[in-house]
Short mmCIF file of C-alpha atoms in Angstrom, two decimals:
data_model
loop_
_atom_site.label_atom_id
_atom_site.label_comp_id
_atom_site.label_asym_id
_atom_site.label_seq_id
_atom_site.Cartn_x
_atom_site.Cartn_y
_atom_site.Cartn_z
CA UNK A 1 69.20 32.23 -22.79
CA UNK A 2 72.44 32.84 -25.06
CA UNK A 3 73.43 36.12 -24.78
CA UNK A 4 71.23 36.85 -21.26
CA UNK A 5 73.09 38.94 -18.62
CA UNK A 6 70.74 37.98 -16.14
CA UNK A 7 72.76 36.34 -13.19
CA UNK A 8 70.59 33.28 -12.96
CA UNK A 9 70.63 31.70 -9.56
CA UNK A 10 70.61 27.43 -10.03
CA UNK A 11 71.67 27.51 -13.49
CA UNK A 12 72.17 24.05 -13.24
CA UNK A 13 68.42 23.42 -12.16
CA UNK A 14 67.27 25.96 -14.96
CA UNK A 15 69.81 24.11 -17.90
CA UNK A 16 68.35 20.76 -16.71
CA UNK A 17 64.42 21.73 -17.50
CA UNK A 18 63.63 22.50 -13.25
CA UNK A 19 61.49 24.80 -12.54
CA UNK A 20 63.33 25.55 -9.17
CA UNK A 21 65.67 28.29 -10.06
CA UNK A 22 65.51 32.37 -9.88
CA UNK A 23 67.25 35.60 -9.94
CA UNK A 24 69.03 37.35 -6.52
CA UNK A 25 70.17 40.86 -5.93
CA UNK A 26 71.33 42.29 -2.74
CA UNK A 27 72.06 46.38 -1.93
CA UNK A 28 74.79 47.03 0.35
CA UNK A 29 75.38 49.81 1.65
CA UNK A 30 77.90 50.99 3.98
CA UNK A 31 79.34 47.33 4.27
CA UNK A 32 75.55 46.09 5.38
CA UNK A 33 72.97 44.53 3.19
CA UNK A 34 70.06 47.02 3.48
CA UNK A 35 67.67 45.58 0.57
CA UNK A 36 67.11 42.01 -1.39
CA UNK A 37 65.15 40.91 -3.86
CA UNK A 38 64.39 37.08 -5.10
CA UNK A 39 62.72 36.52 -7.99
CA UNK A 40 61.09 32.94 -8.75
CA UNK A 41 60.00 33.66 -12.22
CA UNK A 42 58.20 29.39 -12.74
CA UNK A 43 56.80 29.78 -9.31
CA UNK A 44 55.45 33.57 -9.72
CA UNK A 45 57.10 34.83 -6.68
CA UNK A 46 58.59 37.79 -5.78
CA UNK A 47 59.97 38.62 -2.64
CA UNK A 48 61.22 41.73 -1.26
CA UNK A 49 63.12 42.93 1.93
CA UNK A 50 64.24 45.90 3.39
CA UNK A 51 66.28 45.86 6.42
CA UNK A 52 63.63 47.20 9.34
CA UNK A 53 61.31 46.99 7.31
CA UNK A 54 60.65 43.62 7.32
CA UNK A 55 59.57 41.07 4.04
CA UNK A 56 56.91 40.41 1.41
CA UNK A 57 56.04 38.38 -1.32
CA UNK A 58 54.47 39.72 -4.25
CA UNK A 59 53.32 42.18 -2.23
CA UNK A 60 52.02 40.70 0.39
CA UNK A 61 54.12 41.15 4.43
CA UNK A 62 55.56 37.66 5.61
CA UNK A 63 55.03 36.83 9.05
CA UNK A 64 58.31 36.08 11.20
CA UNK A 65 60.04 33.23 11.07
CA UNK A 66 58.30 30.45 13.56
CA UNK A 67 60.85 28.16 15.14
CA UNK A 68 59.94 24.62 15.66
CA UNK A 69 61.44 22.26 18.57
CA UNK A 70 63.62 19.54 17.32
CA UNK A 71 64.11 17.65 15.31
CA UNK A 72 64.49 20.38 12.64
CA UNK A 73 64.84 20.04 9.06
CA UNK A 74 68.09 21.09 7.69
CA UNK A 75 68.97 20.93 3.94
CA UNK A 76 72.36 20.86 2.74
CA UNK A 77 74.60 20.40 -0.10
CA UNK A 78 77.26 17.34 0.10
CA UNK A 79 78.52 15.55 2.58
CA UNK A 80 76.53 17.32 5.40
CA UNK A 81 73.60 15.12 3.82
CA UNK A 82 74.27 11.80 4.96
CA UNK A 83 75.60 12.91 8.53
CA UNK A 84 73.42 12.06 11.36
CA UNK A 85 72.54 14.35 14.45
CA UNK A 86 69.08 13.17 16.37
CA UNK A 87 68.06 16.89 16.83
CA UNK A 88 68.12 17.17 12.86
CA UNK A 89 66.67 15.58 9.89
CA UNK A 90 68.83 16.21 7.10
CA UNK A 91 67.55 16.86 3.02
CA UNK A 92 69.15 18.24 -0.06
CA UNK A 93 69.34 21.74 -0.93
CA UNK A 94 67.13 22.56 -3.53
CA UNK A 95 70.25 23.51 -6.08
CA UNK A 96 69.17 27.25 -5.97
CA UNK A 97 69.44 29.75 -2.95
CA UNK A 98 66.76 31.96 -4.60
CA UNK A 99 64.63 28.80 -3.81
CA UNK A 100 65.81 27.35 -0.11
CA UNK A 101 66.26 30.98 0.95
CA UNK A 102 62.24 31.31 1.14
CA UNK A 103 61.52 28.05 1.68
CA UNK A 104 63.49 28.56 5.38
CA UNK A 105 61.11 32.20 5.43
CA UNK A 106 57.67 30.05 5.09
CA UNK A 107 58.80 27.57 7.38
CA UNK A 108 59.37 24.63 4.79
CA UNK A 109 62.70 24.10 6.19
CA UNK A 110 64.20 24.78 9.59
CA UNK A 111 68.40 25.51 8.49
CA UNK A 112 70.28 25.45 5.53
CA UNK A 113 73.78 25.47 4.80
CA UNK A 114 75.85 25.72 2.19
CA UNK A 115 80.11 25.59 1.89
CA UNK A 116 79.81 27.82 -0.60
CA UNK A 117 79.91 31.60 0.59
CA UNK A 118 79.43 33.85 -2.55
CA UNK A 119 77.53 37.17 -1.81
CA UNK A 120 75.23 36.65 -4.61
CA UNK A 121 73.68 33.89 -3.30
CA UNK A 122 73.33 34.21 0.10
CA UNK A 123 72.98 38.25 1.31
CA UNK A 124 69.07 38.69 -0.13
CA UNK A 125 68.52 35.17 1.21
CA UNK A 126 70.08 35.69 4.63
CA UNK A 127 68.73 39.41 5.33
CA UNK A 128 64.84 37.75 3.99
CA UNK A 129 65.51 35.55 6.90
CA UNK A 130 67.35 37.47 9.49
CA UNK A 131 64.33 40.52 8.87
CA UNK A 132 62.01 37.89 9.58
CA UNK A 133 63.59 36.58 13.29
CA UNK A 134 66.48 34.14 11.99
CA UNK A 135 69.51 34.01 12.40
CA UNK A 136 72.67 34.17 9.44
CA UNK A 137 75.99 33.03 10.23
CA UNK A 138 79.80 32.19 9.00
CA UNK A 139 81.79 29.48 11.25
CA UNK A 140 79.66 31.14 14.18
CA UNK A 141 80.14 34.74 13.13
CA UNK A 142 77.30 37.10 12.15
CA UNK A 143 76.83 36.53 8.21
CA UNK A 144 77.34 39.49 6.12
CA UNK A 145 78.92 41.64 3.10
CA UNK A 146 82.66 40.61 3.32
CA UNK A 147 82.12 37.56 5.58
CA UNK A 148 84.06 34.05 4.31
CA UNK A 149 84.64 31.09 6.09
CA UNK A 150 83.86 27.31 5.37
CA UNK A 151 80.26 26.90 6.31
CA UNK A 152 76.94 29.62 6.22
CA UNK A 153 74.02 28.41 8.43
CA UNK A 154 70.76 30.25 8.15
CA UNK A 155 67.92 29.12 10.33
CA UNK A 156 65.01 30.24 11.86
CA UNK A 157 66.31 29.75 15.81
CA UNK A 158 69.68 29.71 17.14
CA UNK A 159 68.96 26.46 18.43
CA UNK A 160 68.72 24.93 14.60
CA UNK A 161 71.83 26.92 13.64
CA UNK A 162 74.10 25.16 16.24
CA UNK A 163 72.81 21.79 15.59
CA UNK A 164 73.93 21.96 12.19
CA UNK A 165 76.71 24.25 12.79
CA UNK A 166 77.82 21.05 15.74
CA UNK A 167 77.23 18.13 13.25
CA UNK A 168 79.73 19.82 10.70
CA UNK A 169 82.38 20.24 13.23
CA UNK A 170 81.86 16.06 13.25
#
């Protein structure tokens, strides 16, 4: 891809032969993330969000978000891995938010979290989720354009997000 100015999302996935990798892009406007998009180009999936206007993939509307009861499955990147909380089972991150993003919106996962709180990978991810009934946060603060801190949960109940956001307070 020498020469590409496509902002590849898990470059490191994509460089090492994965298939689990995409393309994010987020409009803001007025400091709020109104649209996302998430494209999956080995898994032929394209998702699409418009605040209020809820979600689809390739075309097709996602149903909301369904929270399960504990223990919920939370992947992370680093050290959150190997902690231990009895109301979560912990996994890696998939190395690409264009992936875990809608993973969390089918219900594959119940949180994720990541330390690191660039726009481009997390505000199509975190309005797909939030449009859908879940919940996006920084250090406990609504997640959105302009928004840093040291850890983003996503998840699809408020009960998930705490868990993890309590374990990384540990």
């Amino acid at each position: 891809m020498r020469g590409s100015s496509i902002p590849f999302d898990g470059t490191r996935n994509f460089a090492h032969g994965s298939e689990d990798f995409g393309v994010m892009l987020a409009e803001v406007r007025g400091g709020q993330t109104v649209r996302g998009w998430i494209w999956q180009p080995r898994h032929d999936q394209f998702f699409e969000v418009e605040r209020g206007s809820g979600a689809t993939c390739n075309g097709e509307p996602l149903s909301p978000v369904r929270p399960h009861d504990a223990p919920w499955t939370a992947a992370v990147w680093g050290t959150l891995e190997s902690a231990h909380d009895p109301r979560l089972q912990m996994r890696r991150t998939r190395g690409a938010c264009a992936i875990d993003y809608p993973a969390l919106a089918r219900g594959e996962v119940d949180a994720l979290a990541y330390r690191s709180i660039h726009p481009w990978d997390h505000l199509a991810g975190a309005l797909l989720v939030t449009e859908l009934g879940g919940v996006s946060r920084v250090d406990g603060r609504p997640y959105g354009p302009g928004v840093t801190g040291a850890l983003i949960v996503t998840a699809s109940s408020e009960q998930a997000a705490q868990a993890v956001e309590d374990l990384a307070r540990t």
